[in-house]
Amino acid sequence: MKKIVDYRKLLSVDKNVELKELKSVYRTLMKDCHPDKFQQEEEKLDAEARSKQIIEAYHFLVSIAPETREQNIESYTQTTTLSNIQDFEYKQQVLNIQFFDGSVYEYFDVPRAIYVKLVNADSPGRFARRHIFNEFPYRNVAGVAEPA
């Protein structure tokens, strides 16, 4: 959750922001800190670094937005119900699950105890359907890597 909170703070938006407003905030910030606006090399480098952070935050927040999830709920439901878990990885309360259909999802703010139970479960897929898939904020990582 720290990543989500930090990105919202960077863009100065709250958790109820809609995609339209998020896009407007993003464009305004990018206009203000675009590297081409600055003449001195040091200012350009600072602006470039800041713009990269803003771009990353914007794309991340779009990927976890309720509107984005609503658009992709059908494919998410199909993946989580019909495809088995191929592999999973846990790092700093982020659970990354790879499915046999090629989908990859990140689940945020997953307690370590839940991860340990997933590892020890007789059927990780069934455990995840009951305790992870609809309980934690998630985003499609494979969709993020694909060009728009």
PDB file of C-alpha atoms in Angstrom:
ATOM      1  CA  MET A   1       0.000   0.000   0.000  1.00  0.00           C
ATOM      2  CA  LYS A   2       2.933   2.330   0.557  1.00  0.00           C
ATOM      3  CA  LYS A   3       3.567   2.402  -3.192  1.00  0.00           C
ATOM      4  CA  ILE A   4      -0.056   3.336  -3.877  1.00  0.00           C
ATOM      5  CA  VAL A   5      -0.048   6.048  -1.204  1.00  0.00           C
ATOM      6  CA  ASP A   6       3.262   7.470  -2.455  1.00  0.00           C
ATOM      7  CA  TYR A   7       2.023   7.645  -6.041  1.00  0.00           C
ATOM      8  CA  ARG A   8      -1.218   9.338  -4.991  1.00  0.00           C
ATOM      9  CA  LYS A   9       0.788  11.843  -2.960  1.00  0.00           C
ATOM     10  CA  LEU A  10       3.121  12.518  -5.900  1.00  0.00           C
ATOM     11  CA  LEU A  11       0.162  13.338  -8.152  1.00  0.00           C
ATOM     12  CA  SER A  12      -1.767  15.069  -5.325  1.00  0.00           C
ATOM     13  CA  VAL A  13      -4.906  12.969  -5.770  1.00  0.00           C
ATOM     14  CA  ASP A  14      -7.064  11.050  -3.307  1.00  0.00           C
ATOM     15  CA  LYS A  15      -8.144   7.424  -3.500  1.00  0.00           C
ATOM     16  CA  ASN A  16     -11.534   8.299  -5.036  1.00  0.00           C
ATOM     17  CA  VAL A  17     -10.070  10.048  -8.081  1.00  0.00           C
ATOM     18  CA  GLU A  18     -11.712   9.188 -11.396  1.00  0.00           C
ATOM     19  CA  LEU A  19      -9.713   8.401 -14.524  1.00  0.00           C
ATOM     20  CA  LYS A  20     -10.761  11.615 -16.256  1.00  0.00           C
ATOM     21  CA  GLU A  21      -9.515  13.754 -13.359  1.00  0.00           C
ATOM     22  CA  LEU A  22      -6.360  11.655 -13.011  1.00  0.00           C
ATOM     23  CA  LYS A  23      -5.566  12.204 -16.683  1.00  0.00           C
ATOM     24  CA  SER A  24      -6.069  15.955 -16.286  1.00  0.00           C
ATOM     25  CA  VAL A  25      -3.756  16.109 -13.263  1.00  0.00           C
ATOM     26  CA  TYR A  26      -1.156  14.032 -15.105  1.00  0.00           C
ATOM     27  CA  ARG A  27      -1.177  16.286 -18.169  1.00  0.00           C
ATOM     28  CA  THR A  28      -0.903  19.430 -16.054  1.00  0.00           C
ATOM     29  CA  LEU A  29       2.066  18.054 -14.111  1.00  0.00           C
ATOM     30  CA  MET A  30       3.783  16.915 -17.303  1.00  0.00           C
ATOM     31  CA  LYS A  31       3.404  20.384 -18.841  1.00  0.00           C
ATOM     32  CA  ASP A  32       4.991  21.957 -15.769  1.00  0.00           C
ATOM     33  CA  CYS A  33       8.003  19.647 -15.574  1.00  0.00           C
ATOM     34  CA  HIS A  34       8.662  18.696 -19.183  1.00  0.00           C
ATOM     35  CA  PRO A  35      12.453  18.645 -19.778  1.00  0.00           C
ATOM     36  CA  ASP A  36      12.162  20.740 -22.961  1.00  0.00           C
ATOM     37  CA  LYS A  37      10.963  23.731 -20.897  1.00  0.00           C
ATOM     38  CA  PHE A  38      14.350  24.130 -19.232  1.00  0.00           C
ATOM     39  CA  GLN A  39      17.553  25.574 -20.684  1.00  0.00           C
ATOM     40  CA  GLN A  40      20.206  24.534 -18.174  1.00  0.00           C
ATOM     41  CA  GLU A  41      21.416  20.923 -18.263  1.00  0.00           C
ATOM     42  CA  GLU A  42      20.980  20.358 -14.514  1.00  0.00           C
ATOM     43  CA  GLU A  43      17.383  21.614 -14.600  1.00  0.00           C
ATOM     44  CA  LYS A  44      16.685  19.385 -17.620  1.00  0.00           C
ATOM     45  CA  LEU A  45      17.993  16.313 -15.796  1.00  0.00           C
ATOM     46  CA  ASP A  46      15.917  17.090 -12.702  1.00  0.00           C
ATOM     47  CA  ALA A  47      12.818  17.626 -14.849  1.00  0.00           C
ATOM     48  CA  GLU A  48      13.459  14.390 -16.725  1.00  0.00           C
ATOM     49  CA  ALA A  49      13.736  12.406 -13.496  1.00  0.00           C
ATOM     50  CA  ARG A  50      10.564  14.002 -12.116  1.00  0.00           C
ATOM     51  CA  SER A  51       8.644  13.391 -15.345  1.00  0.00           C
ATOM     52  CA  LYS A  52       9.644   9.703 -15.272  1.00  0.00           C
ATOM     53  CA  GLN A  53       8.281   9.430 -11.728  1.00  0.00           C
ATOM     54  CA  ILE A  54       5.042  11.121 -12.758  1.00  0.00           C
ATOM     55  CA  ILE A  55       4.636   8.827 -15.777  1.00  0.00           C
ATOM     56  CA  GLU A  56       5.226   5.729 -13.644  1.00  0.00           C
ATOM     57  CA  ALA A  57       2.773   6.921 -10.968  1.00  0.00           C
ATOM     58  CA  TYR A  58       0.102   7.757 -13.539  1.00  0.00           C
ATOM     59  CA  HIS A  59       0.311   4.399 -15.312  1.00  0.00           C
ATOM     60  CA  PHE A  60       0.302   2.545 -12.005  1.00  0.00           C
ATOM     61  CA  LEU A  61      -2.754   4.401 -10.683  1.00  0.00           C
ATOM     62  CA  VAL A  62      -4.599   3.885 -13.969  1.00  0.00           C
ATOM     63  CA  SER A  63      -3.887   0.146 -13.785  1.00  0.00           C
ATOM     64  CA  ILE A  64      -5.484  -0.200 -10.318  1.00  0.00           C
ATOM     65  CA  ALA A  65      -8.363   2.246 -10.862  1.00  0.00           C
ATOM     66  CA  PRO A  66     -11.900   0.892 -10.377  1.00  0.00           C
ATOM     67  CA  GLU A  67     -12.840   1.908 -13.933  1.00  0.00           C
ATOM     68  CA  THR A  68      -9.935  -0.129 -15.329  1.00  0.00           C
ATOM     69  CA  ARG A  69     -10.893  -3.119 -13.199  1.00  0.00           C
ATOM     70  CA  GLU A  70     -14.508  -2.884 -14.365  1.00  0.00           C
ATOM     71  CA  GLN A  71     -13.383  -2.910 -18.000  1.00  0.00           C
ATOM     72  CA  ASN A  72     -11.264  -6.012 -17.444  1.00  0.00           C
ATOM     73  CA  ILE A  73     -13.430  -7.905 -14.944  1.00  0.00           C
ATOM     74  CA  GLU A  74     -14.552 -10.488 -17.493  1.00  0.00           C
ATOM     75  CA  SER A  75     -11.039 -11.570 -18.474  1.00  0.00           C
ATOM     76  CA  TYR A  76      -9.900 -11.419 -14.820  1.00  0.00           C
ATOM     77  CA  THR A  77     -12.774 -13.640 -13.712  1.00  0.00           C
ATOM     78  CA  GLN A  78     -12.089 -16.065 -16.553  1.00  0.00           C
ATOM     79  CA  THR A  79      -8.402 -16.256 -15.640  1.00  0.00           C
ATOM     80  CA  THR A  80      -8.948 -16.728 -11.903  1.00  0.00           C
ATOM     81  CA  THR A  81     -11.662 -19.348 -12.317  1.00  0.00           C
ATOM     82  CA  LEU A  82     -10.475 -21.367 -15.325  1.00  0.00           C
ATOM     83  CA  SER A  83      -6.682 -21.108 -15.319  1.00  0.00           C
ATOM     84  CA  ASN A  84      -4.452 -22.689 -12.707  1.00  0.00           C
ATOM     85  CA  ILE A  85      -1.599 -20.940 -10.938  1.00  0.00           C
ATOM     86  CA  GLN A  86       1.716 -21.619 -12.641  1.00  0.00           C
ATOM     87  CA  ASP A  87       3.983 -19.780 -10.199  1.00  0.00           C
ATOM     88  CA  PHE A  88       3.905 -17.087  -7.529  1.00  0.00           C
ATOM     89  CA  GLU A  89       6.384 -14.792  -5.829  1.00  0.00           C
ATOM     90  CA  TYR A  90       6.090 -12.651  -2.704  1.00  0.00           C
ATOM     91  CA  LYS A  91       8.126  -9.541  -1.994  1.00  0.00           C
ATOM     92  CA  GLN A  92       7.382  -6.668   0.415  1.00  0.00           C
ATOM     93  CA  GLN A  93       3.643  -7.415   0.727  1.00  0.00           C
ATOM     94  CA  VAL A  94       3.235  -7.719  -3.053  1.00  0.00           C
ATOM     95  CA  LEU A  95       2.153 -11.139  -4.313  1.00  0.00           C
ATOM     96  CA  ASN A  96       2.873 -11.757  -7.985  1.00  0.00           C
ATOM     97  CA  ILE A  97       0.855 -14.664  -9.461  1.00  0.00           C
ATOM     98  CA  GLN A  98       1.483 -16.165 -12.903  1.00  0.00           C
ATOM     99  CA  PHE A  99      -1.262 -18.243 -14.514  1.00  0.00           C
ATOM    100  CA  PHE A 100      -0.974 -20.954 -17.161  1.00  0.00           C
ATOM    101  CA  ASP A 101      -2.945 -18.810 -19.639  1.00  0.00           C
ATOM    102  CA  GLY A 102      -0.063 -16.286 -19.640  1.00  0.00           C
ATOM    103  CA  SER A 103      -1.700 -13.715 -17.353  1.00  0.00           C
ATOM    104  CA  VAL A 104       0.295 -12.194 -14.521  1.00  0.00           C
ATOM    105  CA  TYR A 105      -1.340 -10.252 -11.672  1.00  0.00           C
ATOM    106  CA  GLU A 106       0.129  -8.318  -8.751  1.00  0.00           C
ATOM    107  CA  TYR A 107      -1.813  -8.241  -5.476  1.00  0.00           C
ATOM    108  CA  PHE A 108      -0.944  -5.462  -3.043  1.00  0.00           C
ATOM    109  CA  ASP A 109      -0.861  -5.338   0.757  1.00  0.00           C
ATOM    110  CA  VAL A 110      -0.990  -9.139   1.145  1.00  0.00           C
ATOM    111  CA  PRO A 111      -0.007 -10.070   4.714  1.00  0.00           C
ATOM    112  CA  ARG A 112       2.857 -12.500   5.112  1.00  0.00           C
ATOM    113  CA  ALA A 113       0.565 -14.895   6.999  1.00  0.00           C
ATOM    114  CA  ILE A 114      -1.706 -15.208   3.948  1.00  0.00           C
ATOM    115  CA  TYR A 115       1.318 -15.914   1.746  1.00  0.00           C
ATOM    116  CA  VAL A 116       2.530 -18.630   4.135  1.00  0.00           C
ATOM    117  CA  LYS A 117      -0.928 -20.230   4.048  1.00  0.00           C
ATOM    118  CA  LEU A 118      -0.880 -20.097   0.241  1.00  0.00           C
ATOM    119  CA  VAL A 119       2.498 -21.847   0.165  1.00  0.00           C
ATOM    120  CA  ASN A 120       1.287 -24.554   2.562  1.00  0.00           C
ATOM    121  CA  ALA A 121      -2.157 -25.033   0.979  1.00  0.00           C
ATOM    122  CA  ASP A 122      -3.030 -28.408  -0.556  1.00  0.00           C
ATOM    123  CA  SER A 123      -4.588 -26.530  -3.479  1.00  0.00           C
ATOM    124  CA  PRO A 124      -3.030 -23.063  -3.945  1.00  0.00           C
ATOM    125  CA  GLY A 125      -5.580 -22.211  -6.652  1.00  0.00           C
ATOM    126  CA  ARG A 126      -8.552 -22.912  -4.406  1.00  0.00           C
ATOM    127  CA  PHE A 127      -6.941 -21.061  -1.493  1.00  0.00           C
ATOM    128  CA  ALA A 128      -6.226 -18.049  -3.716  1.00  0.00           C
ATOM    129  CA  ARG A 129      -9.800 -17.993  -5.084  1.00  0.00           C
ATOM    130  CA  ARG A 130     -11.157 -17.922  -1.532  1.00  0.00           C
ATOM    131  CA  HIS A 131      -8.675 -15.618   0.195  1.00  0.00           C
ATOM    132  CA  ILE A 132      -6.705 -13.535  -2.332  1.00  0.00           C
ATOM    133  CA  PHE A 133      -8.277 -12.897  -5.729  1.00  0.00           C
ATOM    134  CA  ASN A 134     -11.180 -10.737  -4.545  1.00  0.00           C
ATOM    135  CA  GLU A 135      -9.730  -9.488  -1.270  1.00  0.00           C
ATOM    136  CA  PHE A 136      -6.742  -7.369  -2.292  1.00  0.00           C
ATOM    137  CA  PRO A 137      -6.130  -4.555  -4.799  1.00  0.00           C
ATOM    138  CA  TYR A 138      -4.584  -5.960  -7.948  1.00  0.00           C
ATOM    139  CA  ARG A 139      -3.375  -5.070 -11.412  1.00  0.00           C
ATOM    140  CA  ASN A 140      -2.605  -6.990 -14.574  1.00  0.00           C
ATOM    141  CA  VAL A 141       1.155  -6.870 -14.944  1.00  0.00           C
ATOM    142  CA  ALA A 142       1.248  -8.566 -18.343  1.00  0.00           C
ATOM    143  CA  GLY A 143      -1.175  -5.931 -19.662  1.00  0.00           C
ATOM    144  CA  VAL A 144       1.063  -3.153 -18.361  1.00  0.00           C
ATOM    145  CA  ALA A 145       4.041  -4.458 -20.328  1.00  0.00           C
ATOM    146  CA  GLU A 146       2.096  -4.648 -23.601  1.00  0.00           C
ATOM    147  CA  PRO A 147       1.992  -1.572 -25.832  1.00  0.00           C
ATOM    148  CA  ALA A 148      -1.295   0.304 -25.925  1.00  0.00           C
TER     149      ALA A 148
END
